[in-house]
Short mmCIF file of N, CA, C and O in Angstrom, two decimals:
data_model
loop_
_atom_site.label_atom_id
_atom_site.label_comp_id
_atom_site.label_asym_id
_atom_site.label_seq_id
_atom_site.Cartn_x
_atom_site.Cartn_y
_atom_site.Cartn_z
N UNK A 538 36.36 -24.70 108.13
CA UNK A 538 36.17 -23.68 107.10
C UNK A 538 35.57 -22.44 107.73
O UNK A 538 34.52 -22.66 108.34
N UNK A 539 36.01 -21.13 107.74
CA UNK A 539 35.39 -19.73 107.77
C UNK A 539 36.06 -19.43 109.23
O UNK A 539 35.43 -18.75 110.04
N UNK A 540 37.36 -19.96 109.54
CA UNK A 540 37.82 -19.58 110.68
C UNK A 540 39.57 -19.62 110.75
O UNK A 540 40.06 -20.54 110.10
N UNK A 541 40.07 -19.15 111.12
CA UNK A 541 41.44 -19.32 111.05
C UNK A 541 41.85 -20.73 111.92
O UNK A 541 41.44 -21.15 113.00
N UNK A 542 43.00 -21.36 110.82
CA UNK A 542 43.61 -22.22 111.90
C UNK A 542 44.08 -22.33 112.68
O UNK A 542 45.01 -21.53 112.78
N UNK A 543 43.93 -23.36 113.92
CA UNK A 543 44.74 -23.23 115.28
C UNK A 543 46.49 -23.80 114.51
O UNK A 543 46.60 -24.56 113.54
N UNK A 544 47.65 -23.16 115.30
CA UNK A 544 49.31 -23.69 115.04
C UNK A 544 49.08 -25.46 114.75
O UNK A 544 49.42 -26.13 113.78
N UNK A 545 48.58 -25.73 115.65
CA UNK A 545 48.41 -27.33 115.25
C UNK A 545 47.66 -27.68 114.10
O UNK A 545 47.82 -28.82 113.66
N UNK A 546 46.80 -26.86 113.48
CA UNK A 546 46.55 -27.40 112.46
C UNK A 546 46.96 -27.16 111.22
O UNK A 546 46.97 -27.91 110.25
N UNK A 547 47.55 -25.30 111.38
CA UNK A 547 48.76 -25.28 110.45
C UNK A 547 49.43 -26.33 110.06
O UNK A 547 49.70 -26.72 108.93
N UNK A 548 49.76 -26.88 111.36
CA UNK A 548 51.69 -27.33 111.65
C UNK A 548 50.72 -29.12 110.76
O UNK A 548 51.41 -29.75 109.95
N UNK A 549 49.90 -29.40 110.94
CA UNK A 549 49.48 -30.75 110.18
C UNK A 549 49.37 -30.47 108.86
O UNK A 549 49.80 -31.32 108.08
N UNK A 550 48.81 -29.28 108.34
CA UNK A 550 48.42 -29.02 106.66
C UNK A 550 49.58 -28.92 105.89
O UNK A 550 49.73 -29.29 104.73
N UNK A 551 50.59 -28.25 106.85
CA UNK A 551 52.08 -28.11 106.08
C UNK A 551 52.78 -29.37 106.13
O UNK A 551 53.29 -29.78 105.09
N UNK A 552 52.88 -30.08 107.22
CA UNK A 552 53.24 -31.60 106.92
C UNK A 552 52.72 -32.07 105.91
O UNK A 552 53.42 -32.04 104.90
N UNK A 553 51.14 -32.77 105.76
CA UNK A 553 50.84 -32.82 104.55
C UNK A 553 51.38 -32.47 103.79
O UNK A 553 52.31 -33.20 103.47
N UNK A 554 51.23 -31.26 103.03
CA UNK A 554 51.88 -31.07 102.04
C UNK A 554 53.05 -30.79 101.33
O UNK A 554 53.36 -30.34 100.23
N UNK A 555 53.74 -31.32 102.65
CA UNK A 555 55.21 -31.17 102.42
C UNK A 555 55.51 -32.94 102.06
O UNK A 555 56.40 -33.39 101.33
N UNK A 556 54.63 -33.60 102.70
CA UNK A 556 54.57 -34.96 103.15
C UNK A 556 54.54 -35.48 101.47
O UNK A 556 55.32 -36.23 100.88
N UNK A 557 52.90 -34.53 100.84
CA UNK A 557 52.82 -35.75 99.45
C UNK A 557 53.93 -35.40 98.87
O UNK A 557 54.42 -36.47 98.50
N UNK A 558 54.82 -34.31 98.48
CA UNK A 558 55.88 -33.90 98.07
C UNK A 558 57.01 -35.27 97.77
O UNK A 558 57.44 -35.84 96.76
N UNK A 559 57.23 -35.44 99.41
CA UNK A 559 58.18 -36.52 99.73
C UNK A 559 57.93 -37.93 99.17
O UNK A 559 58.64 -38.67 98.50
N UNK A 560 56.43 -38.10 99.77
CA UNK A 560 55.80 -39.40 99.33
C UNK A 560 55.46 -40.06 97.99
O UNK A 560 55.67 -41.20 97.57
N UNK A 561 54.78 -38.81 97.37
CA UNK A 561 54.23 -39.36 95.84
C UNK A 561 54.60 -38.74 94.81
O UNK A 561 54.01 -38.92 93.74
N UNK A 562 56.08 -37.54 94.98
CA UNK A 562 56.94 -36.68 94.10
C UNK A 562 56.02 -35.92 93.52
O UNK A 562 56.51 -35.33 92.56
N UNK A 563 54.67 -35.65 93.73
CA UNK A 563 54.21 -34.77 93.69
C UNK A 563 53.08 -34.18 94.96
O UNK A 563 52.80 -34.77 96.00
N UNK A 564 52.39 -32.39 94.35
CA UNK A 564 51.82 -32.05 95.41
C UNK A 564 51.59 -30.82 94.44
O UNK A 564 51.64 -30.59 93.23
N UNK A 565 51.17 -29.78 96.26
CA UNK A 565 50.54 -28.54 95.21
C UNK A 565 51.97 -27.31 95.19
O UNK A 565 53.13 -27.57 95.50
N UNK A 566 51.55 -26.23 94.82
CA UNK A 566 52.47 -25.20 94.68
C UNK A 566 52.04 -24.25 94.94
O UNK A 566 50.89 -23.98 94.59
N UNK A 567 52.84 -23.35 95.71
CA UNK A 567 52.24 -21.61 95.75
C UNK A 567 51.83 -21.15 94.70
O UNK A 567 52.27 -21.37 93.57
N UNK A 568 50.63 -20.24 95.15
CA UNK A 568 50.65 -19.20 93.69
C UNK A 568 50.33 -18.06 94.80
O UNK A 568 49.70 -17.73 95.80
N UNK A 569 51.34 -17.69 93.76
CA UNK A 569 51.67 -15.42 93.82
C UNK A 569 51.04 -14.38 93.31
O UNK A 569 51.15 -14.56 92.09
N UNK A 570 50.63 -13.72 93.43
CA UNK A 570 50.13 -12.62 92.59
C UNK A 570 51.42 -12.10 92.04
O UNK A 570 52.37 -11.66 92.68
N UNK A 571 51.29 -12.21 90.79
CA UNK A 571 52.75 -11.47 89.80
C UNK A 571 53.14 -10.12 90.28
O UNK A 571 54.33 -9.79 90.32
N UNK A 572 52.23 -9.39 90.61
CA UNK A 572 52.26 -7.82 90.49
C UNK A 572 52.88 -7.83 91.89
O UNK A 572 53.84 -7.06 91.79
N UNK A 573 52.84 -8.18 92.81
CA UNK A 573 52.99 -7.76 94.30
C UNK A 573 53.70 -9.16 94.94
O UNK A 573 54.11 -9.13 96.10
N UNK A 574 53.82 -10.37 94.13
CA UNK A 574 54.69 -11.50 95.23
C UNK A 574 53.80 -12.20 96.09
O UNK A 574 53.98 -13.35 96.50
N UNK A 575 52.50 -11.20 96.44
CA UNK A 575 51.74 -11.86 98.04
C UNK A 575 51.60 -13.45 97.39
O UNK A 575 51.77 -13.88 96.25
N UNK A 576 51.24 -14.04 98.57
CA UNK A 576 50.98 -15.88 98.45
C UNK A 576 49.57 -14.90 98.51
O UNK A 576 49.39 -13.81 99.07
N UNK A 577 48.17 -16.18 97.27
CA UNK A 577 47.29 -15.84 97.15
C UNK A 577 46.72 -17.26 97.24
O UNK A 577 45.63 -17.40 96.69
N UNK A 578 47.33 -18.48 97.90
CA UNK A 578 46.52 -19.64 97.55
C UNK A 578 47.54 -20.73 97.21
O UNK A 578 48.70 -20.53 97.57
N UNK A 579 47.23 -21.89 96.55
CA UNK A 579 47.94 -23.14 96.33
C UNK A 579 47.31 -23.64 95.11
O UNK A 579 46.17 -23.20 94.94
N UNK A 580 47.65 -24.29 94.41
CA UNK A 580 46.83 -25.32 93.01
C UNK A 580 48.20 -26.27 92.75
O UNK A 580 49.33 -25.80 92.86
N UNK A 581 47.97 -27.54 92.42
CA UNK A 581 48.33 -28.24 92.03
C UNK A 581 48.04 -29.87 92.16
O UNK A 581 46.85 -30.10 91.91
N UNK A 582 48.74 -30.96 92.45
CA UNK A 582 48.11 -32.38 92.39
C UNK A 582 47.57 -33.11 94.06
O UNK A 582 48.49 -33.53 94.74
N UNK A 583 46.38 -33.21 94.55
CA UNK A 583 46.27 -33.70 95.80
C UNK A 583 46.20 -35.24 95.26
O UNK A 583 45.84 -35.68 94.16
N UNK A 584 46.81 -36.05 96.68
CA UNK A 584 46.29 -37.79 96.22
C UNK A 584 46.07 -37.93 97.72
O UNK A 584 46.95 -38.75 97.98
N UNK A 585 45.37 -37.62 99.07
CA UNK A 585 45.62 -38.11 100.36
C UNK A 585 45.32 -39.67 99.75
O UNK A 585 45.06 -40.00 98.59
N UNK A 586 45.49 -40.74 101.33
CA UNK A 586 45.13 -42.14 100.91
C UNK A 586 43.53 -42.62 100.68
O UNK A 586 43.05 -43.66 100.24
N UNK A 587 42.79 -41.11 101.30
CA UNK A 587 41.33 -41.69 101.00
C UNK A 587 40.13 -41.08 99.87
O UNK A 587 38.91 -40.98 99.86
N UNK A 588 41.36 -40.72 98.87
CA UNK A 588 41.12 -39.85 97.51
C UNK A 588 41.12 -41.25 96.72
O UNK A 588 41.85 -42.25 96.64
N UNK A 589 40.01 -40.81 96.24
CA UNK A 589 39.51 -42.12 94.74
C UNK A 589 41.00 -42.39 93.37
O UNK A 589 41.53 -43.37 92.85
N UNK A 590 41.20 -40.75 93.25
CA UNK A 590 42.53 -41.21 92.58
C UNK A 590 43.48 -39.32 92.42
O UNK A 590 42.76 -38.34 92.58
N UNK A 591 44.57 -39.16 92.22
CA UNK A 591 44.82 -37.88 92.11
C UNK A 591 44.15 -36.80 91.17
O UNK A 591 43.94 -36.80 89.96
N UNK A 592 43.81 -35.64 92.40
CA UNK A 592 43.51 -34.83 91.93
C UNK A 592 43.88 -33.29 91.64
O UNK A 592 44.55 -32.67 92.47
N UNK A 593 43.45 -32.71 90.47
CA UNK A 593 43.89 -31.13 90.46
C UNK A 593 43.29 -30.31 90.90
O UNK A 593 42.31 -30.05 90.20
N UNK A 594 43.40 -29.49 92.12
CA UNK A 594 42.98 -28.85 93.20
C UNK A 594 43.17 -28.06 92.71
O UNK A 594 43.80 -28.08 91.65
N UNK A 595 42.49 -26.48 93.51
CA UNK A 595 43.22 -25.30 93.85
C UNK A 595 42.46 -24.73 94.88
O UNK A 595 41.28 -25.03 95.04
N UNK A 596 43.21 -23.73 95.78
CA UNK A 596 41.89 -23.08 96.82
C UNK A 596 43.05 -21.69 96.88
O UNK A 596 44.26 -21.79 97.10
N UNK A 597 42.34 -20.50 96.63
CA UNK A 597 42.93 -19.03 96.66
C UNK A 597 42.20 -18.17 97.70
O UNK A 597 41.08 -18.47 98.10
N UNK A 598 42.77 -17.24 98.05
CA UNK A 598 42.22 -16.05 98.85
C UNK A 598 41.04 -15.52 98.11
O UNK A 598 41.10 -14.92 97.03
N UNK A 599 39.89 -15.81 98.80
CA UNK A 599 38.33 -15.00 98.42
C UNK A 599 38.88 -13.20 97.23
O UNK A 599 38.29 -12.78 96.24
N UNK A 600 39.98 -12.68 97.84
CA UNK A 600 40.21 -11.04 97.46
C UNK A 600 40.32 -11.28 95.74
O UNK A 600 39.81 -10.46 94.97
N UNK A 601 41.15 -12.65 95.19
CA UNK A 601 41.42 -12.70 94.16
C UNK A 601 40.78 -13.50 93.22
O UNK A 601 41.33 -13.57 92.12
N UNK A 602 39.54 -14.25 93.44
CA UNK A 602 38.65 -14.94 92.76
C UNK A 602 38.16 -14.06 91.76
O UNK A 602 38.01 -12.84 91.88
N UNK A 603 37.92 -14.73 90.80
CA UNK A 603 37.44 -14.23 89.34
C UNK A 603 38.12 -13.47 88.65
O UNK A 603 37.52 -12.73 87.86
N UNK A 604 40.31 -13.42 88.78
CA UNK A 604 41.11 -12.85 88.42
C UNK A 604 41.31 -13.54 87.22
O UNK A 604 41.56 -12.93 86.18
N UNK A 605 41.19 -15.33 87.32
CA UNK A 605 41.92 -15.88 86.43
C UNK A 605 43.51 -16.73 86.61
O UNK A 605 44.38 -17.14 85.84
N UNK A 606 43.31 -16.72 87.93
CA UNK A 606 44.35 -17.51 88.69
C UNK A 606 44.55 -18.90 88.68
O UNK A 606 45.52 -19.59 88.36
N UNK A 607 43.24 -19.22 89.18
CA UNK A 607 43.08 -20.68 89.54
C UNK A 607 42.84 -21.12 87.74
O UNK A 607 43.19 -22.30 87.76
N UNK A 608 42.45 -20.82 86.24
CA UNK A 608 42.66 -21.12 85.48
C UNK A 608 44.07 -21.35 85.24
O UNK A 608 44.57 -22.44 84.97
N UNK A 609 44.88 -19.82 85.39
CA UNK A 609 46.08 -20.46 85.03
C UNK A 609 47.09 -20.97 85.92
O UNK A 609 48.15 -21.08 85.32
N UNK A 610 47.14 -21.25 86.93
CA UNK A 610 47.70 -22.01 87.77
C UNK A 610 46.90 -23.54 87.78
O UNK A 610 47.77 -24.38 88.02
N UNK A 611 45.69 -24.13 87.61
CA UNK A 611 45.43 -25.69 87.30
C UNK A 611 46.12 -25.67 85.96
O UNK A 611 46.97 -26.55 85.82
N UNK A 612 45.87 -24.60 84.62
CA UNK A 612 46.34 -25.02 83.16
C UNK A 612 47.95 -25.59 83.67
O UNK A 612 48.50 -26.62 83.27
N UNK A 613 48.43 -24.72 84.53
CA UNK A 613 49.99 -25.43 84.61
C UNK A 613 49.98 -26.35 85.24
O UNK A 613 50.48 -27.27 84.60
N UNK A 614 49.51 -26.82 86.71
CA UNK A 614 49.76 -28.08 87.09
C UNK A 614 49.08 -29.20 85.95
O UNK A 614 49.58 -30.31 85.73
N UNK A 615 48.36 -28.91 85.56
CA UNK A 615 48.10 -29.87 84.74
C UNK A 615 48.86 -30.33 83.69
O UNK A 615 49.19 -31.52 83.63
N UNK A 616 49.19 -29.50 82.83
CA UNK A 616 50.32 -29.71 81.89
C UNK A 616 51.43 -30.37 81.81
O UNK A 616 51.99 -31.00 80.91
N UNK A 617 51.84 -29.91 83.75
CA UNK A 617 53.22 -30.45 84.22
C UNK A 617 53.16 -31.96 84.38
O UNK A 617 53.94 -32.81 83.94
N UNK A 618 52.01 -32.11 85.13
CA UNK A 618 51.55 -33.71 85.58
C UNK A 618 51.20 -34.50 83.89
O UNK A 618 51.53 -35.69 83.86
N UNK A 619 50.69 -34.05 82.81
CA UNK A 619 50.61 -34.74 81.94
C UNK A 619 52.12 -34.86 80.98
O UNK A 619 52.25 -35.78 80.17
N UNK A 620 53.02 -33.99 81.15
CA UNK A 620 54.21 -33.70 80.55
C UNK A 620 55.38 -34.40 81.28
O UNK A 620 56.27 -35.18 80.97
N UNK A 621 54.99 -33.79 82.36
CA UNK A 621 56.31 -34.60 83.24
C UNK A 621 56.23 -35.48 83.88
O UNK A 621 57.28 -36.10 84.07
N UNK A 622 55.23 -35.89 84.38
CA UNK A 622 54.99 -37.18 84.90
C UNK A 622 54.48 -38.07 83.98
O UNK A 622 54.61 -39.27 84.22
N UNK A 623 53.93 -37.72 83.00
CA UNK A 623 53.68 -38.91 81.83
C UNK A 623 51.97 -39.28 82.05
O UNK A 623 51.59 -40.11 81.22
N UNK A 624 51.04 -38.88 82.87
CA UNK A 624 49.59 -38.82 83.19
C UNK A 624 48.87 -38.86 82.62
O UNK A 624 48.75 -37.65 82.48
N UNK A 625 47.63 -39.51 81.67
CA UNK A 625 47.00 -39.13 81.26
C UNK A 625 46.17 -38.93 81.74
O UNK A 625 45.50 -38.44 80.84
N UNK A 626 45.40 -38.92 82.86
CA UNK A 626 44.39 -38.30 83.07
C UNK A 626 44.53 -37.61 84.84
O UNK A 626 45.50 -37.77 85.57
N UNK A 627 43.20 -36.83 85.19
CA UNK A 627 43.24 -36.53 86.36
C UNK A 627 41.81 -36.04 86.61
O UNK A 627 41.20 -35.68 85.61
N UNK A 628 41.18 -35.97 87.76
CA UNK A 628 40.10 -35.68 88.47
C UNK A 628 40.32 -34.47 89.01
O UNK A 628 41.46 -34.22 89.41
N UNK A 629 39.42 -33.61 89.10
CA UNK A 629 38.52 -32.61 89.83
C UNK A 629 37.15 -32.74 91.03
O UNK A 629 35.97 -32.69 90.67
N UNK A 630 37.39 -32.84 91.85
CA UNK A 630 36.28 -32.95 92.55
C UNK A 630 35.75 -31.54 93.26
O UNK A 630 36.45 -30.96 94.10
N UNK A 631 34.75 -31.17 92.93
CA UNK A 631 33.94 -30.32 92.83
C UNK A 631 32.58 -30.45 94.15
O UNK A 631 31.80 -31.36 93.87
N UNK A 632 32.30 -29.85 95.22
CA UNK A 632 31.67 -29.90 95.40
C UNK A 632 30.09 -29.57 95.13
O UNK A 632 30.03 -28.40 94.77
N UNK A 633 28.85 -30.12 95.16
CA UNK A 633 27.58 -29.52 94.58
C UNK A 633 27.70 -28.29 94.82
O UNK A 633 28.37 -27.81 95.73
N UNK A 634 26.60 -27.27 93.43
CA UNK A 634 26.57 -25.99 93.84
C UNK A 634 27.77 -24.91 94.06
O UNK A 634 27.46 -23.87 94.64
N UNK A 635 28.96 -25.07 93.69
CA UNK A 635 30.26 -24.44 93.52
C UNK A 635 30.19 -24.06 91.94
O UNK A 635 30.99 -24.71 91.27
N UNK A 636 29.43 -23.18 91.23
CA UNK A 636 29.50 -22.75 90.05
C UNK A 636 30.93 -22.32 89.95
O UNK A 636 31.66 -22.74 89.05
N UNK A 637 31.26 -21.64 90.71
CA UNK A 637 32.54 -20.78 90.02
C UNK A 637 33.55 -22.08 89.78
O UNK A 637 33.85 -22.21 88.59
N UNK A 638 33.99 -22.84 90.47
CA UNK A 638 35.08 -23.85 90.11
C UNK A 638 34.60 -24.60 89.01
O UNK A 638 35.42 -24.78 88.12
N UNK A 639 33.32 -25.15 88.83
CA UNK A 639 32.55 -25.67 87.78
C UNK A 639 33.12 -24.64 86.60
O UNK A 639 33.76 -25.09 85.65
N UNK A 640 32.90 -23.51 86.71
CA UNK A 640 33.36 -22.84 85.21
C UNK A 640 34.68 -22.82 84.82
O UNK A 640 35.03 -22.62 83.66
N UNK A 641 35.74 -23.08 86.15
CA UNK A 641 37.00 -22.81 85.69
C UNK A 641 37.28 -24.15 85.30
O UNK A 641 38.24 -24.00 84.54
N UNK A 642 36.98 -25.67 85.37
CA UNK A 642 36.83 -26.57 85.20
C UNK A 642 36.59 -26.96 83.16
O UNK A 642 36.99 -27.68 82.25
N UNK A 643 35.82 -26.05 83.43
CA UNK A 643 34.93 -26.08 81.96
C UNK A 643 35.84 -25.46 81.26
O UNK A 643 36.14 -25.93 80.17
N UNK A 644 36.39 -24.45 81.66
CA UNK A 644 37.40 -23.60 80.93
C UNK A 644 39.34 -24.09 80.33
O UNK A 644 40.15 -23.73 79.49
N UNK A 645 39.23 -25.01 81.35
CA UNK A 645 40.12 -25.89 81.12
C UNK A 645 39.61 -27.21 80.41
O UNK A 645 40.19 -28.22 80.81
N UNK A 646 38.96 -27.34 79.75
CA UNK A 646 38.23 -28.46 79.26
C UNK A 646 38.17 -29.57 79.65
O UNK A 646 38.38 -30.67 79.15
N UNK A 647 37.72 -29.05 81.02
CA UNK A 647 37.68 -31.34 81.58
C UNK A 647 35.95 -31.49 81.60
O UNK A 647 35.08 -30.63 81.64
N UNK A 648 35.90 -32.75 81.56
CA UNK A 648 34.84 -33.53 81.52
C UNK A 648 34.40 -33.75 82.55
O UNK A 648 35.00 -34.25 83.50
N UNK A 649 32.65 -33.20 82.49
CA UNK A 649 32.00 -33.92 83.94
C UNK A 649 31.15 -34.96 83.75
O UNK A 649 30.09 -35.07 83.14
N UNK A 650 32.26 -36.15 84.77
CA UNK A 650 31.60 -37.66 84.59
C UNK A 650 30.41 -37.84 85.37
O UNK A 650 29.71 -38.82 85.14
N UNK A 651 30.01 -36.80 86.52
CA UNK A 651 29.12 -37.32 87.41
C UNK A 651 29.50 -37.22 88.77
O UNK A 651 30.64 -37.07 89.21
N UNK A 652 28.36 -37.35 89.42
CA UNK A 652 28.89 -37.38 90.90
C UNK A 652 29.64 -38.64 90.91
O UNK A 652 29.79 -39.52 90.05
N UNK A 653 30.24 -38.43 92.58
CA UNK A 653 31.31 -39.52 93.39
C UNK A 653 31.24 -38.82 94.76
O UNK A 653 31.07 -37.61 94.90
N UNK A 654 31.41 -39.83 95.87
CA UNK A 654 31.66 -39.48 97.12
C UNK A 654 32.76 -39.63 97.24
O UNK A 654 33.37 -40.59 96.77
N UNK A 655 33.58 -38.12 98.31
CA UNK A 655 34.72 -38.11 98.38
C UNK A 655 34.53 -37.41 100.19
O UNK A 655 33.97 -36.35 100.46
N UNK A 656 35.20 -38.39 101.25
CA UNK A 656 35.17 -38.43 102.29
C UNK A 656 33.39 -37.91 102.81
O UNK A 656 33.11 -36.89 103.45
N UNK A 657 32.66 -38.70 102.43
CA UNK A 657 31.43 -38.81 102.99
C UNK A 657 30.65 -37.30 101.88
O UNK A 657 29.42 -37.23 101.91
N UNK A 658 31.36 -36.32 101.06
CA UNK A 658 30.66 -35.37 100.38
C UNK A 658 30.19 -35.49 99.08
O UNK A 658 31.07 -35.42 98.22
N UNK A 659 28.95 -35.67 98.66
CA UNK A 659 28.66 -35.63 97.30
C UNK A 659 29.52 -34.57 96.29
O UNK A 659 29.38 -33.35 96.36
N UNK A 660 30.49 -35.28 95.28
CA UNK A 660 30.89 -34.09 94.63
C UNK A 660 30.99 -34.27 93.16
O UNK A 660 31.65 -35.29 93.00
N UNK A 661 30.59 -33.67 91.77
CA UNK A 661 31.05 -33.77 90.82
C UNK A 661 32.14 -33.93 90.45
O UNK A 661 32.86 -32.93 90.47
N UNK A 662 32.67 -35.08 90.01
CA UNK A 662 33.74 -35.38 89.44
C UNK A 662 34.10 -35.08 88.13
O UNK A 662 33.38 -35.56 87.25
N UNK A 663 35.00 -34.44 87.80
CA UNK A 663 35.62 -33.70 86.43
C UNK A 663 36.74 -34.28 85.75
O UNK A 663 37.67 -33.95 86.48
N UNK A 664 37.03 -34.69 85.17
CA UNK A 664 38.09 -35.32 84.53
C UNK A 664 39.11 -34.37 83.25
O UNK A 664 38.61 -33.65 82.39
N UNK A 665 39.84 -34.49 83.33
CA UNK A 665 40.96 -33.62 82.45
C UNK A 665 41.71 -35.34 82.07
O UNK A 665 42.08 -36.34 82.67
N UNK A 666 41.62 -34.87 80.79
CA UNK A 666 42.70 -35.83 79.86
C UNK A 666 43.87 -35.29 79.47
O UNK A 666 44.14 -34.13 79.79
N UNK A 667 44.41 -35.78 78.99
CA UNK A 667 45.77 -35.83 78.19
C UNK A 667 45.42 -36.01 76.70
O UNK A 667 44.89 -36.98 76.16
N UNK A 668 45.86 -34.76 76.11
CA UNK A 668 45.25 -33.96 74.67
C UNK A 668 45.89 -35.51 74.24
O UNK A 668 46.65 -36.31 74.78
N UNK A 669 44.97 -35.43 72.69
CA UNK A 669 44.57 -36.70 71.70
C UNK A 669 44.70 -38.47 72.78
O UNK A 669 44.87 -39.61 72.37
N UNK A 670 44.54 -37.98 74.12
CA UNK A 670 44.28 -39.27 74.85
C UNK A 670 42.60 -39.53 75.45
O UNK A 670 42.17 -40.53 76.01
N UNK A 671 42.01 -38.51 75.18
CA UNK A 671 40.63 -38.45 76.01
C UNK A 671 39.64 -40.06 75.88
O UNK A 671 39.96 -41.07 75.25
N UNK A 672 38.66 -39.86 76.56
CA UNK A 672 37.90 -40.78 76.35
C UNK A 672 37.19 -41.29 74.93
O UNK A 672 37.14 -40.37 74.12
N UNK A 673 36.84 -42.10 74.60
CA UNK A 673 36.12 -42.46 73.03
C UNK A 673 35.12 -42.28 73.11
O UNK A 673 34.37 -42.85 73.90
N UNK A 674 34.78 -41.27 72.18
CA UNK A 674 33.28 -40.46 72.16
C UNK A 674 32.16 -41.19 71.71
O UNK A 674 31.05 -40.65 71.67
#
């Protein structure tokens, strides 16, 4: 984190994610800035094999945070994964102290169940349901 990647590690992140594509028919998706086309980031479903269960990600270019992106780019992967794949539910993992994803989280109305460790990091876990499927209150 806070450094550019070496080609080799490109050349592994794009496997990945070309990989869950292949593997688990799903993954994430570009997102564009409408106005200009630029790639500003990715959001959509991560599952690596040492993820507790699939999750709705997103990570954007620092320039465009607090546009309203990563709301509406998770509102769609999410939708898609509960619509088209038939899903009811999905996780957010959040690391401590990340307010801003915490709010876009909130804004999409998922639920925070609590921490969970996810590859050795304490992180709040968030849950998004599948409307009139949520948990019993």
């Amino acid at each position: 984190a806070g450094k550019p990647r070496t080609r080799g590690e490109t050349w592994g992140a794009m496997c990945g994610f070309m990989g869950m594509w292949a593997l688990r028919g799903y993954g994430t998706w570009a997102v564009e800035d409408a106005a200009t086309g630029a790639f500003i980031g990715r959001a959509g479903i991560l599952h690596p094999l040492e993820w507790p269960e699939p999750e709705l990600a997103y990570t954007l270019a620092r320039p465009v945070w607090g546009r309203g992106y990563a709301t509406e780019a998770c509102a769609a992967a999410r939708d898609w994964a509960f619509h088209t794949l038939g899903w009811e539910r999905l996780a957010s993992f959040v690391k401590r102290g990340n307010a801003a994803s915490s709010r876009v989280l909130e804004k999409l109305g998922a639920v925070n169940e609590g921490d969970v460790e996810v590859l050795g990091i304490t992180c709040t876990c968030w849950a998004h349901h599948r409307p009139g499927r949520g948990p019993v209150a």
